[in-house]
CSV table of C-alpha atoms in Angstrom, one decimal:
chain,number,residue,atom,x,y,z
A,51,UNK,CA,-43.1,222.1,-47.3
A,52,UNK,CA,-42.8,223.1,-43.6
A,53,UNK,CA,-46.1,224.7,-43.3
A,54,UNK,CA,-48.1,221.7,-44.8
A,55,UNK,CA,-46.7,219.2,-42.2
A,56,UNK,CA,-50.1,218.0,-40.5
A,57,UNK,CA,-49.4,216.2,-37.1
A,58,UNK,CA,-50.5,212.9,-38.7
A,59,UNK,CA,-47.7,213.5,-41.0
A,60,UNK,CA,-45.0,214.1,-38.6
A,61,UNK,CA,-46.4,211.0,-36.5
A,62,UNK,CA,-45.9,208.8,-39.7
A,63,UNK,CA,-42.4,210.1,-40.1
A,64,UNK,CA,-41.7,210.2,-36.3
A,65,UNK,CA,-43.3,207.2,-34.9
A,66,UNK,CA,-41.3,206.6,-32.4
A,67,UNK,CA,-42.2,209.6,-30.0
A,68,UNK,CA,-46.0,208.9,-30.4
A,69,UNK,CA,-46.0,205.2,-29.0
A,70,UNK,CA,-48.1,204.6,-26.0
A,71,UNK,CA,-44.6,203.8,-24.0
A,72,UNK,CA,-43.0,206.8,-24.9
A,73,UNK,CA,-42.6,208.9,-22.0
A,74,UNK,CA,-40.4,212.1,-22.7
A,75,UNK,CA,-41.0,215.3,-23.8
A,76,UNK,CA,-41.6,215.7,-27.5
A,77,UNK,CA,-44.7,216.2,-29.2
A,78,UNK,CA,-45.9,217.2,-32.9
A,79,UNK,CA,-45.8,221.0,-31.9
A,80,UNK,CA,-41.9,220.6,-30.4
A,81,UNK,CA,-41.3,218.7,-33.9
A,82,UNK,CA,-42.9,221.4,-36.0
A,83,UNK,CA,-40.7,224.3,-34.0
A,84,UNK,CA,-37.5,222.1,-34.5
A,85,UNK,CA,-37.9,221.9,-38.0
A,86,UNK,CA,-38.8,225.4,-38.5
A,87,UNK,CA,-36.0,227.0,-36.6
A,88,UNK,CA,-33.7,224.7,-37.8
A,89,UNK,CA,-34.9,225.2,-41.5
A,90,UNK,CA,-34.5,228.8,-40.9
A,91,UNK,CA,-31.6,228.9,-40.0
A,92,UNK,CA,-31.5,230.3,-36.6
A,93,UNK,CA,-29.9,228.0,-35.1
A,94,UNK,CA,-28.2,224.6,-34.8
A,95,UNK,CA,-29.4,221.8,-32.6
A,96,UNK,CA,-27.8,223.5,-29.5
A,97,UNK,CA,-29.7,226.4,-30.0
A,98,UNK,CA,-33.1,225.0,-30.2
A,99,UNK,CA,-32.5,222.4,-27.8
A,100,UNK,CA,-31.8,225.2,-25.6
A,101,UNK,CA,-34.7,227.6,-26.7
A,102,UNK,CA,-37.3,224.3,-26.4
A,103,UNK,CA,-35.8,222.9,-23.6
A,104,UNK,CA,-35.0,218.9,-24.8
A,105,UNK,CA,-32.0,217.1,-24.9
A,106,UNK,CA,-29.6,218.1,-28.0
A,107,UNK,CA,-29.4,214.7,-28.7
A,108,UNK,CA,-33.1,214.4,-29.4
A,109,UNK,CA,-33.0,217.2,-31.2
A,110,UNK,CA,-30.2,215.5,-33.5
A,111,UNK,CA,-32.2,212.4,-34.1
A,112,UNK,CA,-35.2,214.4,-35.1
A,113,UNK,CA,-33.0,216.9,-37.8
A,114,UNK,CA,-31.4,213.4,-38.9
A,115,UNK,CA,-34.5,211.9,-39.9
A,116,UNK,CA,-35.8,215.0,-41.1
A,117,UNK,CA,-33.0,215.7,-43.6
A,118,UNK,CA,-32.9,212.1,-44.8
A,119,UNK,CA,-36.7,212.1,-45.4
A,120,UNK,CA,-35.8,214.9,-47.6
A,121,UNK,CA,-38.6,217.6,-45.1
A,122,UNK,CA,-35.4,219.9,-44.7
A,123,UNK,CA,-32.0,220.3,-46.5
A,124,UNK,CA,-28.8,219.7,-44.3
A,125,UNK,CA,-27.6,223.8,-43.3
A,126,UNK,CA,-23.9,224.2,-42.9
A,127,UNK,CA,-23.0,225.4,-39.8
A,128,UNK,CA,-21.6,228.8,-41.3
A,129,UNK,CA,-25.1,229.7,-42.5
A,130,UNK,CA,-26.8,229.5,-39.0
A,131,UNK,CA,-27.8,233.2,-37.5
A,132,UNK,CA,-26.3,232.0,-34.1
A,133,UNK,CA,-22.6,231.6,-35.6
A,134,UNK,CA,-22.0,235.2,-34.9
A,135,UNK,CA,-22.9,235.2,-31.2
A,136,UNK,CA,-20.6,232.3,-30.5
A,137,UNK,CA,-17.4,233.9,-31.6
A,138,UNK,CA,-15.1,235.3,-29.2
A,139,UNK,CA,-14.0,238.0,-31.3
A,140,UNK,CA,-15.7,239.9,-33.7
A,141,UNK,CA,-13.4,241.3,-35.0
A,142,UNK,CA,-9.9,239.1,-35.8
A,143,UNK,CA,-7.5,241.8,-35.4
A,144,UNK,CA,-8.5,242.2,-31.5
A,145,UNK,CA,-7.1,238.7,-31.5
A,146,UNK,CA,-4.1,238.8,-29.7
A,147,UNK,CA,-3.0,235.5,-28.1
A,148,UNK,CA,1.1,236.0,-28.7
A,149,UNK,CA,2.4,236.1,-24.9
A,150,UNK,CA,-1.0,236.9,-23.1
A,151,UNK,CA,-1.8,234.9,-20.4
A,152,UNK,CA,-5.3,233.0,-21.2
A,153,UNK,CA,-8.0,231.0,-19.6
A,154,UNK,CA,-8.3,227.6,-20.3
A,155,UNK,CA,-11.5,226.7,-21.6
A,156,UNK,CA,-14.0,223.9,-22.1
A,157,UNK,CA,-13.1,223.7,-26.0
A,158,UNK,CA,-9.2,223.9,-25.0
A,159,UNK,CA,-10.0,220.9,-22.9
A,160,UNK,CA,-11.7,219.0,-25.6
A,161,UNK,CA,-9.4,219.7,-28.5
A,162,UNK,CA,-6.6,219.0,-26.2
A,163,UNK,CA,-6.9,215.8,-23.8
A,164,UNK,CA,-3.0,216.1,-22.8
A,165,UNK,CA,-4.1,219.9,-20.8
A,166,UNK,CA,-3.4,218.8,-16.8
A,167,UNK,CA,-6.5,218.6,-15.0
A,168,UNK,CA,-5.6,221.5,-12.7
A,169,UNK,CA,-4.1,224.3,-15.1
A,170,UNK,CA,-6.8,226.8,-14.9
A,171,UNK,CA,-4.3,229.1,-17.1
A,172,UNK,CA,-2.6,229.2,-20.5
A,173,UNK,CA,0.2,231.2,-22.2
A,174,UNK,CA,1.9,231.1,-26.1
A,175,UNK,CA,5.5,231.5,-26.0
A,176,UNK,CA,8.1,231.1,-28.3
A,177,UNK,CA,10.1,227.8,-28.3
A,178,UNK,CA,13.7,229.1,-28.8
A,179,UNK,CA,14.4,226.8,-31.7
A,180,UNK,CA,13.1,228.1,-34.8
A,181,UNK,CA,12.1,231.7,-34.9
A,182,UNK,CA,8.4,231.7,-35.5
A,183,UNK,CA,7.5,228.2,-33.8
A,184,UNK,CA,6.0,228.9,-30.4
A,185,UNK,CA,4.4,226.4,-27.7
A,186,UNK,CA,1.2,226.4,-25.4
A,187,UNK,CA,2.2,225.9,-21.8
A,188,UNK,CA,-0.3,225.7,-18.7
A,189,UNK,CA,-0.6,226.8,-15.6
A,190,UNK,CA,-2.2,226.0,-12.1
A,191,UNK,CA,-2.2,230.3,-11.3
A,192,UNK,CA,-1.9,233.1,-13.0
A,193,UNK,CA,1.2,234.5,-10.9
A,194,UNK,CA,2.8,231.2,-12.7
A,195,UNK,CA,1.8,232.0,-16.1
A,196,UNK,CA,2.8,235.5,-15.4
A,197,UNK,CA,6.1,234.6,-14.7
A,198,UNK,CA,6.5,232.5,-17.6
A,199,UNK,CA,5.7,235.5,-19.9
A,200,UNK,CA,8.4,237.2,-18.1
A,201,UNK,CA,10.9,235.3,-18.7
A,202,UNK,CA,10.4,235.0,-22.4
């Protein structure tokens, strides 16, 4: 149904970026490409807000409409090309996180609000109490969380 999607069309169905007050950057082409890369399934709307060069957010609205309009179907995240280049490790043996002093990243930060502000570094050690229960604890330096690891 992609490929028969005239620009009056998507105007009808997107009426809102084609008012004479609308000033950002979207257009029918833009719309089209979302909907095609989307549909796909290259690539969530990170990805082709990234490749098009829009906020994600518009991108969002426009894959919203689009799949309750019944254009697209809704594409689990699992099916999108892109879900392979985002993992850290290809493989999950190479995953070793047991005792190895980590950085703290952005999604550490998000998942866990409680992180002080300036740990930069993160280790998993065992808590002592029950034999396979182990704890996260962070640290401002590395020489810190090296020390930790030591003593456990």
């Amino acid at each position: 149904m992609l490929t028969k999607l005239s620009s009056e069309k998507i105007k009808k169905i997107f009426p809102t970026y084609f008012t004479p007050d609308y000033v950002g950057k979207m257009n029918e082409y833009k719309i089209k490409i979302i909907l095609n890369i989307y549909n796909s399934k290259k690539g969530g709307r990170t990805f082709i807000a990234k490749k098009i060069k829009v906020d994600q957010s518009v991108v969002g609205r426009i894959l919203k409409i689009a799949i309750k309009k019944r254009i697209i179907k809704k594409v689990s995240p699992s099916d999108f090309e892109t879900k392979e280049k985002q993992r850290i490790y290809s493989d999950i043996t190479e995953r070793k996180i047991y005792k190895q002093v980590r950085p703290i990243t952005l999604s550490d930060r998000k998942l866990n609000l409680s992180i002080p502000k300036n740990a930069k570094f993160k280790i998993q050690l065992p808590t002592g109490k029950h034999r396979p229960s182990t704890i996260v604890k962070y640290f401002v330096t590395i020489e810190e969380a090296e020390g930790a690891k030591k003593e456990n």
